[in-house]
Amino acid sequence: MNEILSAQKEGVLTLTFNRPAKMNAINLAMYSELVAQLRSAATNSEVRAVLFVAEGPHFTAGNDIFDFLENPGVDMDAVGFQFIFELHNFPKPLIAVVQGSAVGIGTTMLLHCDVVLATPTAVFSLPFVTLGLVPEAGSSYLFPALVGYQRAAEILFTGKSFDAQAGKEMGLVGTIAQDALEQGIAVAAQIASQPPTAVTNTKALLKSASHHAVTEVIKAEGALFGMALHSDEARDALMKFAKRRGAL
Ligand code: COA
């Protein structure tokens, strides 16, 4: 079964997380496919916008915890970090539709999306500290810039989740609707019908003030994240998850 589905129609590439039995947790093969799809979409003039959606009741439970346990050797060449850099450097609009849980990268990737829609069921969480890790994907810069320092610090330090309404108040989510998927498809189609050079130039301008700073933050986070994965704090927390699910 392909765990990342791709479909291209009228200028919109739709990428679907398709591992619902595992809450769409993203494993290494899924990251590789996402990277390949984004790299090809960046230079394919037939693609004018990318829409991220998910199969089943949840957007994604974030990085596959078992991959963290089995492959803790995370560095800048790791596919997870390649995915983050592809998101950060992607020149065309990224749209996401979130339902249910969006954990870890499931929330931080939204900070790189240009339009985010959610159903009322959406729940966001950034449990990096709880897992003995540090924030990734530039979120230690982008999240406080979006929601304010204290709110970001409280959420990151406590690991507490927040719902769709809070996400909207913070500016992480633009629209909450029962029919978020239909609205997401419609807005992606509308963007794809616009003059493409004007769209990509506008995105470049919107990102220009922070782009370099975010690149540096992603690298700094990556170095700390790689070290943290080898720490006792992370090992204990990740093993706890695995043991609870009877996997160890
Ligand atoms: N990695 C691997 N598998 C995961 C996963 C993850 N991040 N999140 C969920 N799954 C799997 C579970 O192992 C379970 O599979 P199983 O039925 O074969 O055992 C299935 O998805 C359903 O998850 P479960 O934990 O039973 O659902 P729940 O409703 O009790 O709890 C969560 C939901 C999101 C609270 C819980 O799954 C969780 O904490 N997941 C980890 C999230 C996380 O920390 N991600 C990394 C962030 S950096």
PDB file of C-alpha atoms and ligand atoms in Angstrom:
ATOM      1  CA  MET A   1       0.000   0.000   0.000  1.00  0.00           C
ATOM      2  CA  ASN A   2       1.319   3.432  -0.895  1.00  0.00           C
ATOM      3  CA  GLU A   3       1.418   5.447   2.315  1.00  0.00           C
ATOM      4  CA  ILE A   4       1.731   8.750   0.471  1.00  0.00           C
ATOM      5  CA  LEU A   5      -0.803   9.116  -2.300  1.00  0.00           C
ATOM      6  CA  SER A   6      -0.298  11.713  -5.007  1.00  0.00           C
ATOM      7  CA  ALA A   7      -2.769  13.030  -7.531  1.00  0.00           C
ATOM      8  CA  GLN A   8      -2.407  15.938  -9.915  1.00  0.00           C
ATOM      9  CA  LYS A   9      -5.354  17.809 -11.323  1.00  0.00           C
ATOM     10  CA  GLU A  10      -5.682  21.247 -12.889  1.00  0.00           C
ATOM     11  CA  GLY A  11      -2.456  22.591 -11.439  1.00  0.00           C
ATOM     12  CA  VAL A  12      -2.919  21.163  -7.927  1.00  0.00           C
ATOM     13  CA  LEU A  13      -0.775  18.312  -6.621  1.00  0.00           C
ATOM     14  CA  THR A  14      -2.588  16.627  -3.747  1.00  0.00           C
ATOM     15  CA  LEU A  15      -0.414  14.638  -1.330  1.00  0.00           C
ATOM     16  CA  THR A  16      -2.345  12.387   1.026  1.00  0.00           C
ATOM     17  CA  PHE A  17      -0.996  10.839   4.242  1.00  0.00           C
ATOM     18  CA  ASN A  18      -2.329   7.318   3.858  1.00  0.00           C
ATOM     19  CA  ARG A  19      -1.375   5.265   6.907  1.00  0.00           C
ATOM     20  CA  PRO A  20      -4.560   5.623   8.943  1.00  0.00           C
ATOM     21  CA  ALA A  21      -4.030   2.451  11.019  1.00  0.00           C
ATOM     22  CA  LYS A  22      -0.999   4.205  12.565  1.00  0.00           C
ATOM     23  CA  MET A  23      -2.680   7.615  12.728  1.00  0.00           C
ATOM     24  CA  ASN A  24      -0.652   8.542   9.616  1.00  0.00           C
ATOM     25  CA  ALA A  25       2.607   8.558  11.621  1.00  0.00           C
ATOM     26  CA  ILE A  26       5.288   9.469   9.083  1.00  0.00           C
ATOM     27  CA  ASN A  27       7.955   6.802   8.560  1.00  0.00           C
ATOM     28  CA  LEU A  28      11.192   7.065   6.583  1.00  0.00           C
ATOM     29  CA  ALA A  29       9.655   5.765   3.350  1.00  0.00           C
ATOM     30  CA  MET A  30       6.872   8.353   3.614  1.00  0.00           C
ATOM     31  CA  TYR A  31       9.388  11.176   4.157  1.00  0.00           C
ATOM     32  CA  SER A  32      11.357   9.986   1.103  1.00  0.00           C
ATOM     33  CA  GLU A  33       8.246  10.011  -1.042  1.00  0.00           C
ATOM     34  CA  LEU A  34       7.212  13.461   0.229  1.00  0.00           C
ATOM     35  CA  VAL A  35      10.686  14.803  -0.569  1.00  0.00           C
ATOM     36  CA  ALA A  36      10.629  13.296  -4.072  1.00  0.00           C
ATOM     37  CA  GLN A  37       7.148  14.689  -4.746  1.00  0.00           C
ATOM     38  CA  LEU A  38       7.999  18.194  -3.530  1.00  0.00           C
ATOM     39  CA  ARG A  39      11.304  18.286  -5.450  1.00  0.00           C
ATOM     40  CA  SER A  40       9.586  17.324  -8.659  1.00  0.00           C
ATOM     41  CA  ALA A  41       6.633  19.682  -8.040  1.00  0.00           C
ATOM     42  CA  ALA A  42       8.964  22.641  -7.408  1.00  0.00           C
ATOM     43  CA  THR A  43      10.229  22.550 -11.011  1.00  0.00           C
ATOM     44  CA  ASN A  44       7.163  21.127 -12.766  1.00  0.00           C
ATOM     45  CA  SER A  45       5.301  24.029 -14.388  1.00  0.00           C
ATOM     46  CA  GLU A  46       2.143  21.899 -14.446  1.00  0.00           C
ATOM     47  CA  VAL A  47       2.041  22.098 -10.617  1.00  0.00           C
ATOM     48  CA  ARG A  48       0.985  25.485  -9.279  1.00  0.00           C
ATOM     49  CA  ALA A  49       0.012  24.570  -5.711  1.00  0.00           C
ATOM     50  CA  VAL A  50       0.347  21.596  -3.354  1.00  0.00           C
ATOM     51  CA  LEU A  51      -2.450  20.435  -1.088  1.00  0.00           C
ATOM     52  CA  PHE A  52      -1.706  18.232   1.957  1.00  0.00           C
ATOM     53  CA  VAL A  53      -4.590  16.101   3.160  1.00  0.00           C
ATOM     54  CA  ALA A  54      -4.950  12.931   5.210  1.00  0.00           C
ATOM     55  CA  GLU A  55      -6.883   9.687   5.024  1.00  0.00           C
ATOM     56  CA  GLY A  56      -8.884   8.684   8.112  1.00  0.00           C
ATOM     57  CA  PRO A  57      -9.817  10.638  11.226  1.00  0.00           C
ATOM     58  CA  HIS A  58      -6.332  12.117  11.910  1.00  0.00           C
ATOM     59  CA  PHE A  59      -3.954  14.378  10.001  1.00  0.00           C
ATOM     60  CA  THR A  60      -0.774  12.774  11.352  1.00  0.00           C
ATOM     61  CA  ALA A  61       0.620  11.571  14.705  1.00  0.00           C
ATOM     62  CA  GLY A  62       3.973  12.986  13.638  1.00  0.00           C
ATOM     63  CA  ASN A  63       7.262  11.233  13.179  1.00  0.00           C
ATOM     64  CA  ASP A  64       7.061   7.459  13.551  1.00  0.00           C
ATOM     65  CA  ILE A  65       8.240   6.842  17.119  1.00  0.00           C
ATOM     66  CA  PHE A  66       9.627   3.427  16.212  1.00  0.00           C
ATOM     67  CA  ASP A  67      11.832   5.040  13.553  1.00  0.00           C
ATOM     68  CA  PHE A  68      13.150   7.413  16.229  1.00  0.00           C
ATOM     69  CA  LEU A  69      14.024   4.368  18.357  1.00  0.00           C
ATOM     70  CA  GLU A  70      15.508   2.291  15.552  1.00  0.00           C
ATOM     71  CA  ASN A  71      17.238   5.056  13.572  1.00  0.00           C
ATOM     72  CA  PRO A  72      18.274   7.751  16.050  1.00  0.00           C
ATOM     73  CA  GLY A  73      21.117   8.876  13.756  1.00  0.00           C
ATOM     74  CA  VAL A  74      19.301  12.016  12.664  1.00  0.00           C
ATOM     75  CA  ASP A  75      21.462  14.540  10.806  1.00  0.00           C
ATOM     76  CA  MET A  76      20.891  17.088   8.059  1.00  0.00           C
ATOM     77  CA  ASP A  77      20.934  14.329   5.428  1.00  0.00           C
ATOM     78  CA  ALA A  78      18.131  12.432   7.140  1.00  0.00           C
ATOM     79  CA  VAL A  79      14.947  12.335   5.089  1.00  0.00           C
ATOM     80  CA  GLY A  80      12.982  14.034   7.864  1.00  0.00           C
ATOM     81  CA  PHE A  81      15.236  17.064   7.652  1.00  0.00           C
ATOM     82  CA  GLN A  82      15.171  16.977   3.858  1.00  0.00           C
ATOM     83  CA  PHE A  83      11.382  17.167   4.073  1.00  0.00           C
ATOM     84  CA  ILE A  84      11.645  20.194   6.357  1.00  0.00           C
ATOM     85  CA  PHE A  85      14.027  21.953   3.959  1.00  0.00           C
ATOM     86  CA  GLU A  86      11.790  21.135   0.981  1.00  0.00           C
ATOM     87  CA  LEU A  87       8.843  22.706   2.812  1.00  0.00           C
ATOM     88  CA  HIS A  88      10.882  25.729   3.832  1.00  0.00           C
ATOM     89  CA  ASN A  89      12.233  26.315   0.312  1.00  0.00           C
ATOM     90  CA  PHE A  90       9.155  25.292  -1.663  1.00  0.00           C
ATOM     91  CA  PRO A  91       8.454  28.157  -4.102  1.00  0.00           C
ATOM     92  CA  LYS A  92       4.732  27.582  -4.694  1.00  0.00           C
ATOM     93  CA  PRO A  93       1.742  27.790  -2.335  1.00  0.00           C
ATOM     94  CA  LEU A  94       1.286  24.981   0.189  1.00  0.00           C
ATOM     95  CA  ILE A  95      -2.225  24.358   1.491  1.00  0.00           C
ATOM     96  CA  ALA A  96      -3.157  21.932   4.272  1.00  0.00           C
ATOM     97  CA  VAL A  97      -6.428  20.525   5.530  1.00  0.00           C
ATOM     98  CA  VAL A  98      -6.228  19.177   9.080  1.00  0.00           C
ATOM     99  CA  GLN A  99      -8.631  16.875  10.880  1.00  0.00           C
ATOM    100  CA  GLY A 100      -8.089  15.125  14.206  1.00  0.00           C
ATOM    101  CA  SER A 101      -4.588  14.937  15.664  1.00  0.00           C
ATOM    102  CA  ALA A 102      -1.715  16.911  14.171  1.00  0.00           C
ATOM    103  CA  VAL A 103       1.262  15.980  16.354  1.00  0.00           C
ATOM    104  CA  GLY A 104       4.872  17.200  16.136  1.00  0.00           C
ATOM    105  CA  ILE A 105       5.791  17.657  12.485  1.00  0.00           C
ATOM    106  CA  GLY A 106       2.039  17.469  11.809  1.00  0.00           C
ATOM    107  CA  THR A 107       1.778  20.885  13.466  1.00  0.00           C
ATOM    108  CA  THR A 108       5.204  22.342  12.658  1.00  0.00           C
ATOM    109  CA  MET A 109       4.776  21.678   8.922  1.00  0.00           C
ATOM    110  CA  LEU A 110       1.710  23.957   9.052  1.00  0.00           C
ATOM    111  CA  LEU A 111       4.006  26.866   9.930  1.00  0.00           C
ATOM    112  CA  HIS A 112       5.369  26.460   6.378  1.00  0.00           C
ATOM    113  CA  CYS A 113       1.959  26.249   4.752  1.00  0.00           C
ATOM    114  CA  ASP A 114       0.437  29.333   3.169  1.00  0.00           C
ATOM    115  CA  VAL A 115      -3.196  28.398   3.764  1.00  0.00           C
ATOM    116  CA  VAL A 116      -4.355  26.085   6.578  1.00  0.00           C
ATOM    117  CA  LEU A 117      -7.910  24.850   7.020  1.00  0.00           C
ATOM    118  CA  ALA A 118      -9.140  22.606   9.811  1.00  0.00           C
ATOM    119  CA  THR A 119     -12.244  20.729  10.795  1.00  0.00           C
ATOM    120  CA  PRO A 120     -13.624  21.352  14.304  1.00  0.00           C
ATOM    121  CA  THR A 121     -12.047  17.986  15.339  1.00  0.00           C
ATOM    122  CA  ALA A 122      -8.481  19.231  14.831  1.00  0.00           C
ATOM    123  CA  VAL A 123      -6.108  19.031  17.806  1.00  0.00           C
ATOM    124  CA  PHE A 124      -2.564  20.330  17.564  1.00  0.00           C
ATOM    125  CA  SER A 125       0.395  19.360  19.725  1.00  0.00           C
ATOM    126  CA  LEU A 126       4.113  19.953  19.949  1.00  0.00           C
ATOM    127  CA  PRO A 127       5.244  17.336  22.512  1.00  0.00           C
ATOM    128  CA  PHE A 128       8.967  17.675  21.795  1.00  0.00           C
ATOM    129  CA  VAL A 129      10.008  18.555  25.356  1.00  0.00           C
ATOM    130  CA  THR A 130       7.770  15.829  26.797  1.00  0.00           C
ATOM    131  CA  LEU A 131       9.633  13.368  24.570  1.00  0.00           C
ATOM    132  CA  GLY A 132      13.030  14.688  25.702  1.00  0.00           C
ATOM    133  CA  LEU A 133      13.492  16.400  22.320  1.00  0.00           C
ATOM    134  CA  VAL A 134      13.581  19.983  21.047  1.00  0.00           C
ATOM    135  CA  PRO A 135      11.339  21.750  18.526  1.00  0.00           C
ATOM    136  CA  GLU A 136      12.092  21.257  14.819  1.00  0.00           C
ATOM    137  CA  ALA A 137      11.202  22.622  11.379  1.00  0.00           C
ATOM    138  CA  GLY A 138      12.063  26.167  12.407  1.00  0.00           C
ATOM    139  CA  SER A 139       9.217  26.106  14.918  1.00  0.00           C
ATOM    140  CA  SER A 140      11.334  27.553  17.742  1.00  0.00           C
ATOM    141  CA  TYR A 141      11.435  30.715  15.592  1.00  0.00           C
ATOM    142  CA  LEU A 142       8.201  30.565  13.591  1.00  0.00           C
ATOM    143  CA  PHE A 143       5.845  29.524  16.422  1.00  0.00           C
ATOM    144  CA  PRO A 144       6.656  32.370  18.861  1.00  0.00           C
ATOM    145  CA  ALA A 145       6.715  34.784  15.900  1.00  0.00           C
ATOM    146  CA  LEU A 146       3.162  33.694  15.087  1.00  0.00           C
ATOM    147  CA  VAL A 147       1.555  33.275  18.510  1.00  0.00           C
ATOM    148  CA  GLY A 148       3.719  35.381  20.840  1.00  0.00           C
ATOM    149  CA  TYR A 149       6.632  34.318  23.015  1.00  0.00           C
ATOM    150  CA  GLN A 150       4.815  33.396  26.227  1.00  0.00           C
ATOM    151  CA  ARG A 151       2.075  31.396  24.558  1.00  0.00           C
ATOM    152  CA  ALA A 152       4.660  29.510  22.487  1.00  0.00           C
ATOM    153  CA  ALA A 153       6.888  28.897  25.518  1.00  0.00           C
ATOM    154  CA  GLU A 154       4.000  27.578  27.625  1.00  0.00           C
ATOM    155  CA  ILE A 155       2.840  25.204  24.880  1.00  0.00           C
ATOM    156  CA  LEU A 156       6.373  23.961  24.168  1.00  0.00           C
ATOM    157  CA  PHE A 157       7.430  23.562  27.819  1.00  0.00           C
ATOM    158  CA  THR A 158       4.221  21.839  28.950  1.00  0.00           C
ATOM    159  CA  GLY A 159       3.562  19.836  25.779  1.00  0.00           C
ATOM    160  CA  LYS A 160      -0.141  20.658  26.137  1.00  0.00           C
ATOM    161  CA  SER A 161      -2.306  20.359  23.036  1.00  0.00           C
ATOM    162  CA  PHE A 162      -4.732  22.956  21.682  1.00  0.00           C
ATOM    163  CA  ASP A 163      -7.870  22.729  19.614  1.00  0.00           C
ATOM    164  CA  ALA A 164      -8.976  24.148  16.268  1.00  0.00           C
ATOM    165  CA  GLN A 165     -10.477  27.282  17.808  1.00  0.00           C
ATOM    166  CA  ALA A 166      -7.263  28.075  19.703  1.00  0.00           C
ATOM    167  CA  GLY A 167      -5.302  27.370  16.520  1.00  0.00           C
ATOM    168  CA  LYS A 168      -7.455  29.907  14.689  1.00  0.00           C
ATOM    169  CA  GLU A 169      -7.060  32.522  17.408  1.00  0.00           C
ATOM    170  CA  MET A 170      -3.277  32.046  17.211  1.00  0.00           C
ATOM    171  CA  GLY A 171      -3.247  32.408  13.420  1.00  0.00           C
ATOM    172  CA  LEU A 172      -2.043  28.851  12.805  1.00  0.00           C
ATOM    173  CA  VAL A 173      -5.366  28.023  11.140  1.00  0.00           C
ATOM    174  CA  GLY A 174      -7.131  30.359   8.730  1.00  0.00           C
ATOM    175  CA  THR A 175     -10.497  28.608   8.470  1.00  0.00           C
ATOM    176  CA  ILE A 176     -12.402  26.095  10.588  1.00  0.00           C
ATOM    177  CA  ALA A 177     -15.213  24.318   8.794  1.00  0.00           C
ATOM    178  CA  GLN A 178     -16.943  20.939   8.710  1.00  0.00           C
ATOM    179  CA  ASP A 179     -16.286  20.925   4.973  1.00  0.00           C
ATOM    180  CA  ALA A 180     -12.638  22.014   5.332  1.00  0.00           C
ATOM    181  CA  LEU A 181     -11.574  19.463   2.719  1.00  0.00           C
ATOM    182  CA  GLU A 182     -13.952  20.797   0.064  1.00  0.00           C
ATOM    183  CA  GLN A 183     -12.945  24.372   0.925  1.00  0.00           C
ATOM    184  CA  GLY A 184      -9.253  23.416   0.801  1.00  0.00           C
ATOM    185  CA  ILE A 185      -9.678  21.853  -2.631  1.00  0.00           C
ATOM    186  CA  ALA A 186     -11.518  24.980  -3.813  1.00  0.00           C
ATOM    187  CA  VAL A 187      -8.901  27.437  -2.524  1.00  0.00           C
ATOM    188  CA  ALA A 188      -6.073  25.340  -4.012  1.00  0.00           C
ATOM    189  CA  ALA A 189      -7.861  25.363  -7.382  1.00  0.00           C
ATOM    190  CA  GLN A 190      -8.421  29.109  -7.139  1.00  0.00           C
ATOM    191  CA  ILE A 191      -4.720  29.761  -6.398  1.00  0.00           C
ATOM    192  CA  ALA A 192      -3.689  27.401  -9.210  1.00  0.00           C
ATOM    193  CA  SER A 193      -5.774  29.433 -11.657  1.00  0.00           C
ATOM    194  CA  GLN A 194      -3.897  32.654 -10.850  1.00  0.00           C
ATOM    195  CA  PRO A 195      -0.922  33.891 -12.948  1.00  0.00           C
ATOM    196  CA  PRO A 196       1.821  31.521 -11.698  1.00  0.00           C
ATOM    197  CA  THR A 197       4.812  33.867 -11.785  1.00  0.00           C
ATOM    198  CA  ALA A 198       2.919  36.505  -9.822  1.00  0.00           C
ATOM    199  CA  VAL A 199       2.026  33.823  -7.255  1.00  0.00           C
ATOM    200  CA  THR A 200       5.589  32.513  -6.787  1.00  0.00           C
ATOM    201  CA  ASN A 201       7.057  36.020  -6.683  1.00  0.00           C
ATOM    202  CA  THR A 202       4.485  37.005  -4.063  1.00  0.00           C
ATOM    203  CA  LYS A 203       5.358  33.954  -1.948  1.00  0.00           C
ATOM    204  CA  ALA A 204       9.071  34.788  -2.240  1.00  0.00           C
ATOM    205  CA  LEU A 205       8.347  38.346  -1.076  1.00  0.00           C
ATOM    206  CA  LEU A 206       6.187  37.164   1.832  1.00  0.00           C
ATOM    207  CA  LYS A 207       8.970  34.835   2.991  1.00  0.00           C
ATOM    208  CA  SER A 208      11.962  37.037   2.219  1.00  0.00           C
ATOM    209  CA  ALA A 209      12.296  38.804   5.569  1.00  0.00           C
ATOM    210  CA  SER A 210      12.521  35.577   7.577  1.00  0.00           C
ATOM    211  CA  HIS A 211      13.851  33.014   5.100  1.00  0.00           C
ATOM    212  CA  HIS A 212      17.542  33.158   5.973  1.00  0.00           C
ATOM    213  CA  ALA A 213      16.892  33.299   9.716  1.00  0.00           C
ATOM    214  CA  VAL A 214      14.615  30.260   9.506  1.00  0.00           C
ATOM    215  CA  THR A 215      17.256  28.322   7.543  1.00  0.00           C
ATOM    216  CA  GLU A 216      19.775  28.930  10.344  1.00  0.00           C
ATOM    217  CA  VAL A 217      17.265  28.006  13.050  1.00  0.00           C
ATOM    218  CA  ILE A 218      16.372  24.744  11.275  1.00  0.00           C
ATOM    219  CA  LYS A 219      20.077  23.822  11.245  1.00  0.00           C
ATOM    220  CA  ALA A 220      20.558  24.710  14.928  1.00  0.00           C
ATOM    221  CA  GLU A 221      17.431  22.785  15.922  1.00  0.00           C
ATOM    222  CA  GLY A 222      18.641  19.841  13.824  1.00  0.00           C
ATOM    223  CA  ALA A 223      21.962  19.660  15.660  1.00  0.00           C
ATOM    224  CA  LEU A 224      20.233  19.697  19.080  1.00  0.00           C
ATOM    225  CA  PHE A 225      17.501  17.308  17.946  1.00  0.00           C
ATOM    226  CA  GLY A 226      20.101  14.793  16.723  1.00  0.00           C
ATOM    227  CA  MET A 227      21.881  14.925  20.090  1.00  0.00           C
ATOM    228  CA  ALA A 228      18.626  14.769  22.044  1.00  0.00           C
ATOM    229  CA  LEU A 229      17.563  11.584  20.262  1.00  0.00           C
ATOM    230  CA  HIS A 230      20.573   9.830  21.829  1.00  0.00           C
ATOM    231  CA  SER A 231      19.832  11.164  25.314  1.00  0.00           C
ATOM    232  CA  ASP A 232      18.439   9.143  28.214  1.00  0.00           C
ATOM    233  CA  GLU A 233      15.550  11.623  28.490  1.00  0.00           C
ATOM    234  CA  ALA A 234      14.379  10.888  24.936  1.00  0.00           C
ATOM    235  CA  ARG A 235      15.121   7.177  25.082  1.00  0.00           C
ATOM    236  CA  ASP A 236      13.039   6.801  28.273  1.00  0.00           C
ATOM    237  CA  ALA A 237      10.089   8.742  26.842  1.00  0.00           C
ATOM    238  CA  LEU A 238      10.133   6.961  23.476  1.00  0.00           C
ATOM    239  CA  MET A 239      10.473   3.529  25.104  1.00  0.00           C
ATOM    240  CA  LYS A 240       7.516   4.377  27.330  1.00  0.00           C
ATOM    241  CA  PHE A 241       5.382   4.945  24.220  1.00  0.00           C
ATOM    242  CA  ALA A 242       6.618   1.708  22.618  1.00  0.00           C
ATOM    243  CA  LYS A 243       6.090  -0.352  25.815  1.00  0.00           C
ATOM    244  CA  ARG A 244       2.561   1.027  26.301  1.00  0.00           C
ATOM    245  CA  ARG A 245       1.717  -0.286  22.826  1.00  0.00           C
ATOM    246  CA  GLY A 246       3.196  -3.694  23.668  1.00  0.00           C
ATOM    247  CA  ALA A 247       5.866  -3.278  21.021  1.00  0.00           C
ATOM    248  CA  LEU A 248       8.784  -3.985  23.387  1.00  0.00           C
TER     249      LEU A 248
HETATM  250  N1  COA B   1       4.619   6.539  15.643  1.00  0.00           N
HETATM  251  C1  COA B   1       4.308   5.243  15.427  1.00  0.00           C
HETATM  252  N2  COA B   1       3.090   4.741  15.646  1.00  0.00           N
HETATM  253  C2  COA B   1       2.156   5.580  16.102  1.00  0.00           C
HETATM  254  C3  COA B   1       2.402   6.925  16.354  1.00  0.00           C
HETATM  255  C4  COA B   1       3.699   7.413  16.104  1.00  0.00           C
HETATM  256  N3  COA B   1       4.018   8.694  16.257  1.00  0.00           N
HETATM  257  N4  COA B   1       1.274   7.501  16.823  1.00  0.00           N
HETATM  258  C5  COA B   1       0.342   6.543  16.850  1.00  0.00           C
HETATM  259  N5  COA B   1       0.863   5.371  16.401  1.00  0.00           N
HETATM  260  C6  COA B   1       0.181   4.087  16.266  1.00  0.00           C
HETATM  261  C7  COA B   1       0.062   3.386  17.595  1.00  0.00           C
HETATM  262  O1  COA B   1       1.207   2.603  17.867  1.00  0.00           O
HETATM  263  C8  COA B   1      -1.164   2.528  17.331  1.00  0.00           C
HETATM  264  O2  COA B   1      -0.791   1.417  16.549  1.00  0.00           O
HETATM  265  P1  COA B   1      -1.173  -0.087  17.050  1.00  0.00           P
HETATM  266  O3  COA B   1      -2.677  -0.085  17.152  1.00  0.00           O
HETATM  267  O4  COA B   1      -0.632  -0.968  15.972  1.00  0.00           O
HETATM  268  O5  COA B   1      -0.494  -0.234  18.386  1.00  0.00           O
HETATM  269  C9  COA B   1      -2.039   3.395  16.436  1.00  0.00           C
HETATM  270  O6  COA B   1      -1.150   4.333  15.830  1.00  0.00           O
HETATM  271  C10 COA B   1      -3.096   4.167  17.187  1.00  0.00           C
HETATM  272  O7  COA B   1      -2.442   4.935  18.210  1.00  0.00           O
HETATM  273  P2  COA B   1      -2.849   4.857  19.765  1.00  0.00           P
HETATM  274  O8  COA B   1      -1.678   5.346  20.550  1.00  0.00           O
HETATM  275  O9  COA B   1      -3.374   3.502  20.110  1.00  0.00           O
HETATM  276  O10 COA B   1      -4.026   5.908  19.800  1.00  0.00           O
HETATM  277  P3  COA B   1      -4.511   6.772  21.063  1.00  0.00           P
HETATM  278  O11 COA B   1      -5.775   7.417  20.616  1.00  0.00           O
HETATM  279  O12 COA B   1      -4.502   5.954  22.301  1.00  0.00           O
HETATM  280  O13 COA B   1      -3.396   7.897  21.266  1.00  0.00           O
HETATM  281  C11 COA B   1      -1.891   9.631  20.550  1.00  0.00           C
HETATM  282  C12 COA B   1      -3.204   8.893  20.268  1.00  0.00           C
HETATM  283  C13 COA B   1      -1.626  10.591  19.373  1.00  0.00           C
HETATM  284  C14 COA B   1      -2.017  10.428  21.858  1.00  0.00           C
HETATM  285  C15 COA B   1      -0.749   8.608  20.698  1.00  0.00           C
HETATM  286  O14 COA B   1      -0.807   7.694  19.607  1.00  0.00           O
HETATM  287  C16 COA B   1       0.615   9.228  20.691  1.00  0.00           C
HETATM  288  O15 COA B   1       1.051   9.805  21.697  1.00  0.00           O
HETATM  289  N6  COA B   1       1.364   9.073  19.583  1.00  0.00           N
HETATM  290  C17 COA B   1       2.712   9.558  19.470  1.00  0.00           C
HETATM  291  C18 COA B   1       2.695  10.996  19.009  1.00  0.00           C
HETATM  292  C19 COA B   1       4.085  11.566  19.027  1.00  0.00           C
HETATM  293  O16 COA B   1       4.671  11.748  20.071  1.00  0.00           O
HETATM  294  N7  COA B   1       4.633  11.821  17.822  1.00  0.00           N
HETATM  295  C20 COA B   1       5.981  12.280  17.658  1.00  0.00           C
HETATM  296  C21 COA B   1       6.080  13.756  17.836  1.00  0.00           C
HETATM  297  S1  COA B   1       7.745  14.344  17.665  1.00  0.00           S
END
